[in-house]
Each structure stands twice: as C-alpha cells, then as structure tokens.
Amino acid sequence: MAEIQLTSVEAFDGLLKPVGDVRPAGVRVRERSTLALATVMVRKGRRADLANRFSDAFGCALPDAGRRTEGNDLAFVSTGPGAWLACREHGGYEFSESLAETLSGLASVTDQSDAFAVLSLSGPRVKAVLAKGVFLDLGDAAFPEGHAAATQCGHVGVTLWRRPADEAGDPVYEVAMFRSYAESFWHWLSTSAAEYGLTVERAG
Amino acid sequence: MLLLECPYCGKRAESEFHCGGEAHIARPETPAELDDQAWAEYLYYRTNPKGLHAERWQHRHGCGRWFNALRDTVSDKVVETYKMGEPRPDASNANIPDPAKVRSA
Ligand SMILES: [Zn+2]
C-alpha cells in the first residue's frame, strides 16, 4: 500500500490578505493555526466532580456560562450548559487524548483541532468591525476580558471570546468557527474591515 | 432588533432563535392504543390562542438548548422564558386569557 502523505493546510490558507488603507491598519488578523481544540461535555450529574477535577488538574475554575478561564497553559470557553471548548497552544492531537484521560468518567472529550478555524482579531477599530456582524454588546463594560459567547458573526455561527489587550493596548478577540465557513467569514470580515484597513499577521 | 432571553445565555437577538411550536404537549404513552381522532389531536390540534401562548424555542445559533417561552400572540411580547421541564409559569396577573380555558370555551 502506498504511503499516504498528508500536508497540513490552514483553514484560511490563501484567503487572508491586506484590505484597504493599512497606514495604519484599524484591524489586525492572525490565524491561530497552532491551537489544539477539544469539546468537553459533562456527564449527567457530574458537574461538581468535574469542577473539582478541573481545579486539581489545571489550577483554574470551570467557567460559568459566558466565560473563559485560563489555567496552566490551556484555556476553557463556555459554549452552553455543561459544554466547553478547550484550547491549548501547540497541543497537537495529543491534547484531546490527555484531556480525556484527565476528565475520564466525568466528561466526554472530542478532538476539534481540525474542525474549527480560529482567528485572532485586534486593533483600534476591531470593535467597530465586530459591531457589523455580532448582535452582542462587545463594549468594555458588557464584554470585558474573560467573557465569551456562542453566537453568530456575519450570519456564521461562532464562538467568540475576549483576550487581554495586546502590547499596543488594543482589544483582542478570538473567533472560532467551523473551518468550512472560512471563506464566508473572510468575505464578511474583508468587506466589513475595508474602511478601517486590515493587515494580516503571521499565523501561529 | 427583538431580544429574547435564553435561560442559559441571557438576552440575544431573535435571529439566533428558532420557534418549535406549542409547548407542554406530551406524547401519548401508548400511541398504538389511540384512535385516529386522538392521534390527530396529539399531532395537529393546537390551542392557537389570542393572548398568552406557551411555546418551545431553541437557541439554535447560540448554546443550542431548547427552552419554553410565554408569548403574547397579540403584542408579540415575550412575557417570560423558562427551562425545559419547568412548569408553565402562572400568568394569572398578565391579564390574558388562559389557552386551556379558550380551548374549552
Ligand atoms: Zn442560549
């Protein structure tokens, strides 16, 4: 049997490019291609046990609805009752395996690294761009760092969360979507950000 | 923009939701024993009130959960939303006819 060679291709491969006047750009976009992802769904009646296992293993609380928490080198985003999206930088496929082991008996873990595409969106005008596609109040009071939501952006289903501000002091949001929506999402993003200028930062 | 309150996510745009028709309709325990009329009533007969109506809604483009909503079919105002499995809230002070009484009238 011939050996199968698989090449890793980013979801936004060939799509992301600068848009509008970028001197300076109002929005910066970066594909978070090195993020390993997994969904975590609690087993019936085991939420309290899961919360304990979480704090023991990761040193962080299980996030409540609409929240994201970070622990050690990973993060958890609430996506609905009893459901979370787990993220680890450079976690690879081993991430979901080790997570499933850690949460064994308390939650079901499914690898989603190749199912979702994640974009980091930042810059001085990022809120103005997101306001064109998201029906949520993303202001600092209503949606500060650590807040998250399962919602829509440009009619694409997304999980959205806010990170700490970047070095320039600009707000940072990350948006996860099914990777087959990458082209549709880029169509919305490139059109919506054109008036502010958009630059592409190297994936990672 | 109309806002609906998901019991899990809070207030969201109506476009994130999907209505699933009248709530609190229990599937008969023994369908095979029903006559056609009784089965048809389970499948198709609805109260269709002018006033408060308990409906199933799904936060389809959010957390994905189903919940129930009490909606006034005259004003389209959603008076209350509540989780699946919870009883229909008492709307006696909402000054709107009870669908059960409308049906028997
Ligand atoms: Zn919801």
Tab-separated table of C-alpha atoms and ligand atoms in Angstrom:
chain	number	residue	atom	x	y	z
A	1	MET	CA	0.000	0.000	0.000
A	2	ALA	CA	1.315	3.394	-0.949
A	3	GLU	CA	2.317	5.617	1.920
A	4	ILE	CA	-0.150	8.447	2.395
A	5	GLN	CA	1.355	11.885	2.686
A	6	LEU	CA	-0.894	14.447	4.344
A	7	THR	CA	0.015	18.116	4.267
A	8	SER	CA	-1.375	20.416	6.904
A	9	VAL	CA	-3.350	23.271	5.336
A	10	GLU	CA	-4.668	26.193	7.362
A	11	ALA	CA	-8.390	26.896	7.082
A	12	PHE	CA	-7.736	30.436	5.828
A	13	ASP	CA	-4.877	29.335	3.548
A	14	GLY	CA	-4.778	31.626	0.520
A	15	LEU	CA	-7.633	33.799	1.796
A	16	LEU	CA	-6.139	36.286	4.236
A	17	LYS	CA	-4.640	39.357	2.610
A	18	PRO	CA	-4.403	43.078	3.428
A	19	VAL	CA	-7.524	45.133	2.722
A	20	GLY	CA	-7.956	48.894	2.375
A	21	ASP	CA	-5.558	51.562	3.597
A	22	VAL	CA	-3.220	49.962	6.106
A	23	ARG	CA	-1.195	53.042	7.089
A	24	PRO	CA	-2.013	52.342	9.868
A	25	ALA	CA	-4.426	49.441	9.843
A	26	GLY	CA	-7.517	49.634	12.040
A	27	VAL	CA	-7.721	45.855	12.325
A	28	ARG	CA	-5.121	43.102	12.557
A	29	VAL	CA	-5.962	39.480	11.861
A	30	ARG	CA	-3.968	36.346	12.650
A	31	GLU	CA	-4.953	32.739	12.160
A	32	ARG	CA	-4.475	30.728	15.363
A	33	SER	CA	-3.325	27.677	13.472
A	34	THR	CA	-1.256	26.188	16.293
A	35	LEU	CA	-4.172	25.937	18.709
A	36	ALA	CA	-5.319	22.436	19.635
A	37	LEU	CA	-9.049	22.300	20.369
A	38	ALA	CA	-11.433	19.859	22.005
A	39	THR	CA	-15.044	19.951	23.126
A	40	VAL	CA	-15.782	18.895	26.689
A	41	MET	CA	-19.299	17.809	27.667
A	42	VAL	CA	-20.077	16.945	31.265
A	43	ARG	CA	-21.688	13.594	32.103
A	44	LYS	CA	-25.077	13.697	33.759
A	45	GLY	CA	-24.943	14.792	37.381
A	46	ARG	CA	-21.135	15.112	37.448
A	47	ARG	CA	-20.704	18.864	37.188
A	48	ALA	CA	-19.470	19.357	40.758
A	49	ASP	CA	-16.991	16.482	40.369
A	50	LEU	CA	-15.809	17.923	37.070
A	51	ALA	CA	-15.252	21.331	38.670
A	52	ASN	CA	-13.121	19.693	41.379
A	53	ARG	CA	-11.108	17.697	38.824
A	54	PHE	CA	-10.583	20.923	36.894
A	55	SER	CA	-9.184	22.899	39.793
A	56	ASP	CA	-6.955	19.979	40.814
A	57	ALA	CA	-5.600	19.321	37.326
A	58	PHE	CA	-5.461	22.760	35.751
A	59	GLY	CA	-5.496	25.196	38.653
A	60	CYS	CA	-8.493	27.004	37.226
A	61	ALA	CA	-12.233	27.113	37.735
A	62	LEU	CA	-14.646	25.546	35.283
A	63	PRO	CA	-16.003	28.642	33.528
A	64	ASP	CA	-19.661	29.523	34.024
A	65	ALA	CA	-21.962	30.488	31.157
A	66	GLY	CA	-20.487	33.234	29.013
A	67	ARG	CA	-16.995	32.998	30.484
A	68	ARG	CA	-13.481	31.843	29.603
A	69	THR	CA	-10.855	30.776	32.121
A	70	GLU	CA	-7.154	30.070	31.744
A	71	GLY	CA	-5.191	27.554	33.741
A	72	ASN	CA	-1.584	26.427	33.412
A	73	ASP	CA	-1.091	26.504	29.619
A	74	LEU	CA	-4.643	25.913	28.488
A	75	ALA	CA	-7.976	27.731	28.323
A	76	PHE	CA	-11.628	26.747	28.556
A	77	VAL	CA	-14.503	28.597	26.915
A	78	SER	CA	-18.128	28.010	27.952
A	79	THR	CA	-20.236	27.220	24.873
A	80	GLY	CA	-23.520	26.221	26.555
A	81	PRO	CA	-24.841	24.430	29.636
A	82	GLY	CA	-22.386	21.658	30.510
A	83	ALA	CA	-20.292	22.263	27.383
A	84	TRP	CA	-16.904	23.851	26.862
A	85	LEU	CA	-14.284	24.382	24.190
A	86	ALA	CA	-10.819	23.562	25.464
A	87	CYS	CA	-7.765	25.184	23.830
A	88	ARG	CA	-4.065	24.546	24.180
A	89	GLU	CA	-1.270	26.218	22.262
A	90	HIS	CA	0.773	23.653	20.281
A	91	GLY	CA	-1.305	20.899	21.915
A	92	GLY	CA	-1.471	18.713	18.821
A	93	TYR	CA	-3.729	15.686	18.636
A	94	GLU	CA	-2.329	14.501	21.948
A	95	PHE	CA	-4.177	17.304	23.715
A	96	SER	CA	-7.657	15.762	23.464
A	97	GLU	CA	-6.244	12.368	24.418
A	98	SER	CA	-4.612	13.621	27.605
A	99	LEU	CA	-7.660	15.763	28.412
A	100	ALA	CA	-9.971	12.771	28.016
A	101	GLU	CA	-7.731	10.830	30.381
A	102	THR	CA	-7.712	13.617	32.958
A	103	LEU	CA	-11.506	14.029	32.825
A	104	SER	CA	-12.223	10.319	32.490
A	105	GLY	CA	-15.660	9.330	33.814
A	106	LEU	CA	-16.754	12.921	34.295
A	107	ALA	CA	-16.891	14.359	30.776
A	108	SER	CA	-16.795	13.376	27.115
A	109	VAL	CA	-13.900	14.896	25.183
A	110	THR	CA	-13.794	15.167	21.406
A	111	ASP	CA	-10.876	16.483	19.363
A	112	GLN	CA	-11.880	19.524	17.296
A	113	SER	CA	-8.453	20.794	16.211
A	114	ASP	CA	-9.165	20.183	12.538
A	115	ALA	CA	-12.867	21.058	12.784
A	116	PHE	CA	-12.588	24.679	13.834
A	117	ALA	CA	-10.711	27.646	12.455
A	118	VAL	CA	-9.752	30.339	14.947
A	119	LEU	CA	-8.907	33.934	14.106
A	120	SER	CA	-7.404	36.492	16.441
A	121	LEU	CA	-8.783	39.964	15.709
A	122	SER	CA	-7.223	43.054	17.237
A	123	GLY	CA	-6.526	46.688	16.525
A	124	PRO	CA	-8.001	50.096	17.363
A	125	ARG	CA	-11.113	49.561	15.197
A	126	VAL	CA	-11.786	45.891	15.891
A	127	LYS	CA	-14.923	46.670	17.913
A	128	ALA	CA	-16.335	48.745	15.061
A	129	VAL	CA	-15.818	45.833	12.676
A	130	LEU	CA	-17.338	43.226	15.007
A	131	ALA	CA	-20.321	45.530	15.603
A	132	LYS	CA	-21.227	44.982	11.952
A	133	GLY	CA	-21.586	41.244	12.387
A	134	VAL	CA	-22.260	40.415	16.034
A	135	PHE	CA	-25.563	41.160	17.795
A	136	LEU	CA	-23.881	41.456	21.209
A	137	ASP	CA	-22.715	44.446	23.192
A	138	LEU	CA	-18.927	43.974	22.998
A	139	GLY	CA	-18.129	47.134	24.970
A	140	ASP	CA	-15.668	47.007	27.862
A	141	ALA	CA	-18.418	47.035	30.493
A	142	ALA	CA	-20.597	44.308	28.953
A	143	PHE	CA	-17.913	42.078	27.420
A	144	PRO	CA	-14.565	42.507	29.200
A	145	GLU	CA	-11.602	40.115	29.179
A	146	GLY	CA	-12.655	36.610	30.121
A	147	HIS	CA	-16.110	36.927	28.586
A	148	ALA	CA	-17.219	34.525	25.871
A	149	ALA	CA	-20.321	33.785	23.796
A	150	ALA	CA	-21.668	31.248	21.353
A	151	THR	CA	-23.363	33.445	18.792
A	152	GLN	CA	-23.272	34.497	15.151
A	153	CYS	CA	-20.927	36.795	13.270
A	154	GLY	CA	-21.870	37.797	9.754
A	155	HIS	CA	-24.521	35.029	9.942
A	156	VAL	CA	-21.795	32.439	10.599
A	157	GLY	CA	-22.086	30.502	13.853
A	158	VAL	CA	-19.089	31.379	16.034
A	159	THR	CA	-17.684	31.044	19.490
A	160	LEU	CA	-16.258	34.392	20.462
A	161	TRP	CA	-14.118	35.383	23.417
A	162	ARG	CA	-12.076	38.318	24.589
A	163	ARG	CA	-8.374	38.138	25.442
A	164	PRO	CA	-6.250	40.642	27.362
A	165	ALA	CA	-5.307	43.751	25.398
A	166	ASP	CA	-2.239	43.483	23.171
A	167	GLU	CA	1.067	45.367	23.518
A	168	ALA	CA	-0.414	48.394	21.762
A	169	GLY	CA	-3.254	48.436	24.287
A	170	ASP	CA	-5.819	47.450	21.656
A	171	PRO	CA	-8.619	44.972	22.408
A	172	VAL	CA	-8.137	41.377	21.270
A	173	TYR	CA	-10.957	38.997	20.368
A	174	GLU	CA	-10.715	35.432	19.147
A	175	VAL	CA	-13.377	33.909	16.919
A	176	ALA	CA	-13.794	30.162	16.380
A	177	MET	CA	-15.968	28.794	13.571
A	178	PHE	CA	-16.349	25.562	11.646
A	179	ARG	CA	-13.429	25.639	9.253
A	180	SER	CA	-15.593	25.149	6.155
A	181	TYR	CA	-17.011	28.619	6.887
A	182	ALA	CA	-13.586	30.239	6.493
A	183	GLU	CA	-14.290	31.652	3.043
A	184	SER	CA	-17.723	33.014	4.015
A	185	PHE	CA	-16.311	34.539	7.171
A	186	TRP	CA	-13.426	36.111	5.287
A	187	HIS	CA	-15.887	37.602	2.818
A	188	TRP	CA	-17.725	39.262	5.702
A	189	LEU	CA	-14.526	40.301	7.508
A	190	SER	CA	-12.688	41.713	4.496
A	191	THR	CA	-15.754	43.713	3.412
A	192	SER	CA	-16.521	44.972	6.921
A	193	ALA	CA	-12.924	45.926	7.732
A	194	ALA	CA	-12.134	47.559	4.391
A	195	GLU	CA	-12.975	51.088	5.538
A	196	TYR	CA	-10.554	50.810	8.504
A	197	GLY	CA	-7.765	48.910	6.776
A	198	LEU	CA	-6.838	45.334	7.708
A	199	THR	CA	-3.406	43.747	7.967
A	200	VAL	CA	-2.542	40.081	8.239
A	201	GLU	CA	-0.098	38.884	10.873
A	202	ARG	CA	1.782	35.658	10.548
A	203	ALA	CA	-0.212	32.608	11.618
A	204	GLY	CA	0.582	30.994	14.932
B	1	MET	CA	-33.918	44.230	16.922
B	2	LEU	CA	-36.106	41.955	19.084
B	3	LEU	CA	-34.372	40.406	22.068
B	4	LEU	CA	-35.254	37.031	23.551
B	5	GLU	CA	-33.891	35.868	26.880
B	6	CYS	CA	-32.258	32.445	26.663
B	7	PRO	CA	-32.390	30.909	30.180
B	8	TYR	CA	-28.724	29.959	29.735
B	9	CYS	CA	-27.129	32.791	27.695
B	10	GLY	CA	-29.244	35.828	28.564
B	11	LYS	CA	-30.697	38.323	26.125
B	12	ARG	CA	-29.895	37.637	22.481
B	13	ALA	CA	-31.137	38.768	19.081
B	14	GLU	CA	-34.286	36.999	17.919
B	15	SER	CA	-32.455	35.885	14.757
B	16	GLU	CA	-30.400	33.456	16.889
B	17	PHE	CA	-33.588	31.570	17.815
B	18	HIS	CA	-35.972	29.148	16.219
B	19	CYS	CA	-39.587	28.573	17.312
B	20	GLY	CA	-40.726	24.976	17.706
B	21	GLY	CA	-44.470	25.446	18.161
B	22	GLU	CA	-46.707	24.986	21.182
B	23	ALA	CA	-45.106	23.762	24.415
B	24	HIS	CA	-46.258	21.241	27.031
B	25	ILE	CA	-47.752	18.756	24.561
B	26	ALA	CA	-46.973	15.320	25.958
B	27	ARG	CA	-46.552	12.416	23.567
B	28	PRO	CA	-49.182	9.754	24.403
B	29	GLU	CA	-47.721	6.885	26.436
B	30	THR	CA	-49.397	4.221	24.276
B	31	PRO	CA	-49.797	5.573	20.706
B	32	ALA	CA	-50.882	2.181	19.348
B	33	GLU	CA	-53.972	2.236	21.538
B	34	LEU	CA	-55.188	5.625	20.328
B	35	ASP	CA	-57.917	6.008	17.727
B	36	ASP	CA	-57.259	8.240	14.727
B	37	GLN	CA	-59.001	11.213	16.268
B	38	ALA	CA	-56.943	11.115	19.461
B	39	TRP	CA	-53.704	10.707	17.475
B	40	ALA	CA	-54.663	13.556	15.161
B	41	GLU	CA	-55.330	15.769	18.180
B	42	TYR	CA	-51.880	14.995	19.532
B	43	LEU	CA	-50.216	15.665	16.181
B	44	TYR	CA	-52.134	18.614	14.801
B	45	TYR	CA	-54.656	20.179	17.153
B	46	ARG	CA	-53.304	23.283	18.835
B	47	THR	CA	-54.833	25.898	21.112
B	48	ASN	CA	-53.926	28.868	18.873
B	49	PRO	CA	-54.967	31.410	21.499
B	50	LYS	CA	-55.305	35.136	21.111
B	51	GLY	CA	-53.140	36.083	24.063
B	52	LEU	CA	-50.546	34.212	26.103
B	53	HIS	CA	-49.109	31.167	24.376
B	54	ALA	CA	-46.515	28.771	25.776
B	55	GLU	CA	-44.045	27.908	23.009
B	56	ARG	CA	-40.900	25.881	22.549
B	57	TRP	CA	-37.918	27.900	21.372
B	58	GLN	CA	-34.380	26.842	20.562
B	59	HIS	CA	-31.276	28.989	20.899
B	60	ARG	CA	-30.139	27.473	17.632
B	61	HIS	CA	-27.299	29.866	16.850
B	62	GLY	CA	-26.052	30.054	20.428
B	63	CYS	CA	-25.950	27.391	23.129
B	64	GLY	CA	-28.251	25.116	21.101
B	65	ARG	CA	-30.629	24.464	24.005
B	66	TRP	CA	-34.414	24.241	23.836
B	67	PHE	CA	-36.468	26.206	26.346
B	68	ASN	CA	-40.034	27.461	26.705
B	69	ALA	CA	-41.397	30.967	26.315
B	70	LEU	CA	-44.690	32.569	27.235
B	71	ARG	CA	-45.509	34.906	24.360
B	72	ASP	CA	-48.478	37.181	23.856
B	73	THR	CA	-49.697	36.431	20.343
B	74	VAL	CA	-51.380	39.844	20.134
B	75	SER	CA	-48.431	42.069	21.040
B	76	ASP	CA	-45.615	39.551	20.255
B	77	LYS	CA	-44.230	40.394	23.715
B	78	VAL	CA	-42.380	37.517	25.357
B	79	VAL	CA	-43.543	37.700	28.965
B	80	GLU	CA	-41.252	35.021	30.344
B	81	THR	CA	-38.816	32.299	29.301
B	82	TYR	CA	-38.112	29.186	31.353
B	83	LYS	CA	-36.146	25.957	31.142
B	84	MET	CA	-37.462	22.734	29.654
B	85	GLY	CA	-39.081	20.596	32.332
B	86	GLU	CA	-40.204	23.559	34.397
B	87	PRO	CA	-43.972	24.097	34.707
B	88	ARG	CA	-45.732	26.766	32.740
B	89	PRO	CA	-45.471	29.941	34.872
B	90	ASP	CA	-48.617	31.310	36.429
B	91	ALA	CA	-49.681	34.167	34.184
B	92	SER	CA	-52.844	34.946	36.096
B	93	ASN	CA	-51.789	38.539	36.616
B	94	ALA	CA	-50.837	39.063	32.979
B	95	ASN	CA	-54.495	39.853	32.167
B	96	ILE	CA	-54.552	37.484	29.217
B	97	PRO	CA	-56.892	34.503	28.742
B	98	ASP	CA	-55.618	31.055	29.682
B	99	PRO	CA	-55.308	28.916	26.496
B	100	ALA	CA	-56.820	25.908	28.265
B	101	LYS	CA	-59.962	27.897	29.003
B	102	VAL	CA	-60.003	29.292	25.464
B	103	ARG	CA	-59.949	25.743	24.122
B	104	SER	CA	-62.875	24.525	26.244
B	105	ALA	CA	-64.961	27.621	25.579
C	1	ZN	ZN	-28.549	30.037	24.844
